[in-house]
mmCIF file of C-alpha atoms in Angstrom:
data_model
loop_
_atom_site.group_PDB
_atom_site.id
_atom_site.type_symbol
_atom_site.label_atom_id
_atom_site.label_comp_id
_atom_site.label_asym_id
_atom_site.label_seq_id
_atom_site.Cartn_x
_atom_site.Cartn_y
_atom_site.Cartn_z
ATOM 1 C CA UNK A 28 130.932 162.100 67.153
ATOM 2 C CA UNK A 29 129.549 159.333 69.247
ATOM 3 C CA UNK A 30 126.245 158.088 70.326
ATOM 4 C CA UNK A 31 126.957 158.129 73.866
ATOM 5 C CA UNK A 32 125.121 160.559 75.776
ATOM 6 C CA UNK A 33 121.303 162.016 76.440
ATOM 7 C CA UNK A 34 119.041 162.413 73.650
ATOM 8 C CA UNK A 35 115.750 163.225 73.467
ATOM 9 C CA UNK A 36 113.318 161.061 71.106
ATOM 10 C CA UNK A 37 110.789 162.604 68.947
ATOM 11 C CA UNK A 38 107.613 161.022 68.017
ATOM 12 C CA UNK A 39 107.865 160.777 64.209
ATOM 13 C CA UNK A 40 104.161 161.175 63.658
ATOM 14 C CA UNK A 41 103.380 164.257 66.263
ATOM 15 C CA UNK A 42 106.460 165.607 66.193
ATOM 16 C CA UNK A 43 106.510 165.742 70.256
ATOM 17 C CA UNK A 44 109.371 165.105 72.841
ATOM 18 C CA UNK A 45 108.887 161.269 73.675
ATOM 19 C CA UNK A 46 111.505 160.626 75.912
ATOM 20 C CA UNK A 47 114.903 161.126 77.213
ATOM 21 C CA UNK A 48 117.165 158.537 76.407
ATOM 22 C CA UNK A 49 120.745 157.647 77.891
ATOM 23 C CA UNK A 50 123.125 155.803 75.791
ATOM 24 C CA UNK A 51 126.330 154.339 77.438
ATOM 25 C CA UNK A 52 129.167 152.534 76.085
ATOM 26 C CA UNK A 53 131.115 149.580 78.168
ATOM 27 C CA UNK A 54 133.794 147.237 76.358
ATOM 28 C CA UNK A 55 132.975 149.123 73.083
ATOM 29 C CA UNK A 56 129.457 147.911 73.172
ATOM 30 C CA UNK A 57 126.469 150.607 73.393
ATOM 31 C CA UNK A 58 123.213 150.194 75.875
ATOM 32 C CA UNK A 59 120.439 152.786 76.019
ATOM 33 C CA UNK A 60 117.636 153.053 78.515
ATOM 34 C CA UNK A 61 114.597 155.418 79.104
ATOM 35 C CA UNK A 62 115.514 157.887 81.504
ATOM 36 C CA UNK A 63 112.134 160.093 81.400
ATOM 37 C CA UNK A 64 108.799 159.451 79.627
ATOM 38 C CA UNK A 65 108.275 163.403 78.357
ATOM 39 C CA UNK A 66 104.915 163.442 76.683
ATOM 40 C CA UNK A 67 102.554 165.365 78.374
ATOM 41 C CA UNK A 68 99.814 162.794 78.898
ATOM 42 C CA UNK A 69 102.726 159.940 79.261
ATOM 43 C CA UNK A 70 101.938 157.086 82.063
ATOM 44 C CA UNK A 71 104.972 157.052 84.405
ATOM 45 C CA UNK A 72 103.998 153.513 85.527
ATOM 46 C CA UNK A 73 103.529 152.315 82.096
ATOM 47 C CA UNK A 74 104.654 148.262 81.694
ATOM 48 C CA UNK A 75 105.626 146.607 78.629
ATOM 49 C CA UNK A 76 102.690 144.480 78.488
ATOM 50 C CA UNK A 77 103.560 143.825 74.311
ATOM 51 C CA UNK A 78 107.427 143.013 75.088
ATOM 52 C CA UNK A 79 107.864 139.164 74.336
ATOM 53 C CA UNK A 80 111.505 138.688 76.395
ATOM 54 C CA UNK A 81 112.767 139.358 79.884
ATOM 55 C CA UNK A 82 111.315 142.890 79.510
ATOM 56 C CA UNK A 83 107.829 141.790 79.528
ATOM 57 C CA UNK A 84 105.640 143.386 82.025
ATOM 58 C CA UNK A 85 108.494 145.483 83.243
ATOM 59 C CA UNK A 86 108.120 149.213 83.659
ATOM 60 C CA UNK A 87 108.901 151.226 80.179
ATOM 61 C CA UNK A 88 110.462 154.006 82.523
ATOM 62 C CA UNK A 89 114.072 152.932 83.282
ATOM 63 C CA UNK A 90 114.064 150.335 80.565
ATOM 64 C CA UNK A 91 117.004 149.108 78.677
ATOM 65 C CA UNK A 92 115.796 149.739 74.511
ATOM 66 C CA UNK A 93 119.268 149.582 73.077
ATOM 67 C CA UNK A 94 121.392 146.212 73.140
ATOM 68 C CA UNK A 95 124.471 145.392 71.446
ATOM 69 C CA UNK A 96 125.240 147.993 69.094
ATOM 70 C CA UNK A 97 129.075 148.404 67.904
ATOM 71 C CA UNK A 98 131.184 150.981 65.913
ATOM 72 C CA UNK A 99 131.610 149.980 62.272
ATOM 73 C CA UNK A 100 135.501 150.064 61.845
ATOM 74 C CA UNK A 101 136.405 153.321 59.965
ATOM 75 C CA UNK A 102 132.960 154.835 60.195
ATOM 76 C CA UNK A 103 130.864 156.898 62.518
ATOM 77 C CA UNK A 104 128.055 154.124 62.627
ATOM 78 C CA UNK A 105 127.132 152.011 65.082
ATOM 79 C CA UNK A 106 125.521 148.479 64.126
ATOM 80 C CA UNK A 107 125.066 145.031 65.278
ATOM 81 C CA UNK A 108 122.486 145.341 68.065
ATOM 82 C CA UNK A 109 118.900 145.721 68.216
ATOM 83 C CA UNK A 110 116.375 148.577 69.603
ATOM 84 C CA UNK A 111 112.998 147.681 71.013
ATOM 85 C CA UNK A 112 109.724 149.834 70.615
ATOM 86 C CA UNK A 113 108.105 149.633 74.048
ATOM 87 C CA UNK A 114 104.717 150.531 72.741
ATOM 88 C CA UNK A 115 104.253 147.314 70.447
ATOM 89 C CA UNK A 116 106.990 145.098 71.928
ATOM 90 C CA UNK A 117 108.894 144.614 69.005
ATOM 91 C CA UNK A 118 112.775 144.472 68.608
ATOM 92 C CA UNK A 119 114.442 145.881 65.361
ATOM 93 C CA UNK A 120 117.866 145.621 63.932
ATOM 94 C CA UNK A 121 119.544 149.015 64.734
ATOM 95 C CA UNK A 122 121.837 151.596 63.197
ATOM 96 C CA UNK A 123 122.861 154.576 65.038
ATOM 97 C CA UNK A 124 124.478 157.562 62.955
ATOM 98 C CA UNK A 125 125.448 160.829 64.242
ATOM 99 C CA UNK A 126 124.678 163.724 62.153
ATOM 100 C CA UNK A 127 125.005 167.434 62.321
ATOM 101 C CA UNK A 128 128.486 167.173 64.320
ATOM 102 C CA UNK A 129 126.877 164.747 66.714
ATOM 103 C CA UNK A 130 124.187 167.284 67.721
ATOM 104 C CA UNK A 131 121.530 164.551 66.182
ATOM 105 C CA UNK A 132 121.201 160.858 65.900
ATOM 106 C CA UNK A 133 119.808 159.157 63.235
ATOM 107 C CA UNK A 134 118.264 155.907 64.432
ATOM 108 C CA UNK A 135 117.540 153.684 62.059
ATOM 109 C CA UNK A 136 115.235 150.158 63.043
ATOM 110 C CA UNK A 137 114.821 147.477 60.623
ATOM 111 C CA UNK A 138 113.076 144.155 60.386
ATOM 112 C CA UNK A 139 113.844 142.608 56.575
ATOM 113 C CA UNK A 140 113.379 144.898 54.038
ATOM 114 C CA UNK A 141 111.265 147.260 56.070
ATOM 115 C CA UNK A 142 112.215 149.899 58.774
ATOM 116 C CA UNK A 143 111.567 153.517 59.793
ATOM 117 C CA UNK A 144 114.398 156.209 60.961
ATOM 118 C CA UNK A 145 114.036 158.672 63.659
ATOM 119 C CA UNK A 146 116.041 161.581 64.531
ATOM 120 C CA UNK A 147 116.906 162.384 68.089
ATOM 121 C CA UNK A 148 118.451 165.365 69.254
ATOM 122 C CA UNK A 149 121.524 165.401 71.823
ATOM 123 C CA UNK A 150 120.434 167.219 75.183
ATOM 124 C CA UNK A 151 123.182 169.662 76.008
#
């Protein structure tokens, strides 16, 4: 079980498909980018105006939102990286956990003691 692959992110408020995310691995480190915006009202040319790093004012489509996650030794968990929410420009500490035989991915983003978890669905 690995987070590498294609995933549909789901809006945790509306349960609508949000985007297609592709996660890749290079040298034991995961990165992930937005391949496609799937909401019916999505602005395909939206820029990350709220971002504060090298992604500021860059297109959300194609944006790298996952950086630096590594597998925890002896566990099917990837940590140590960051995930960006391009809607608010905030970057969160990341934990990725494949569940249901790798069909779903638990994506946990947190700042200090506060965080939220989304469940992404693998695209077959």
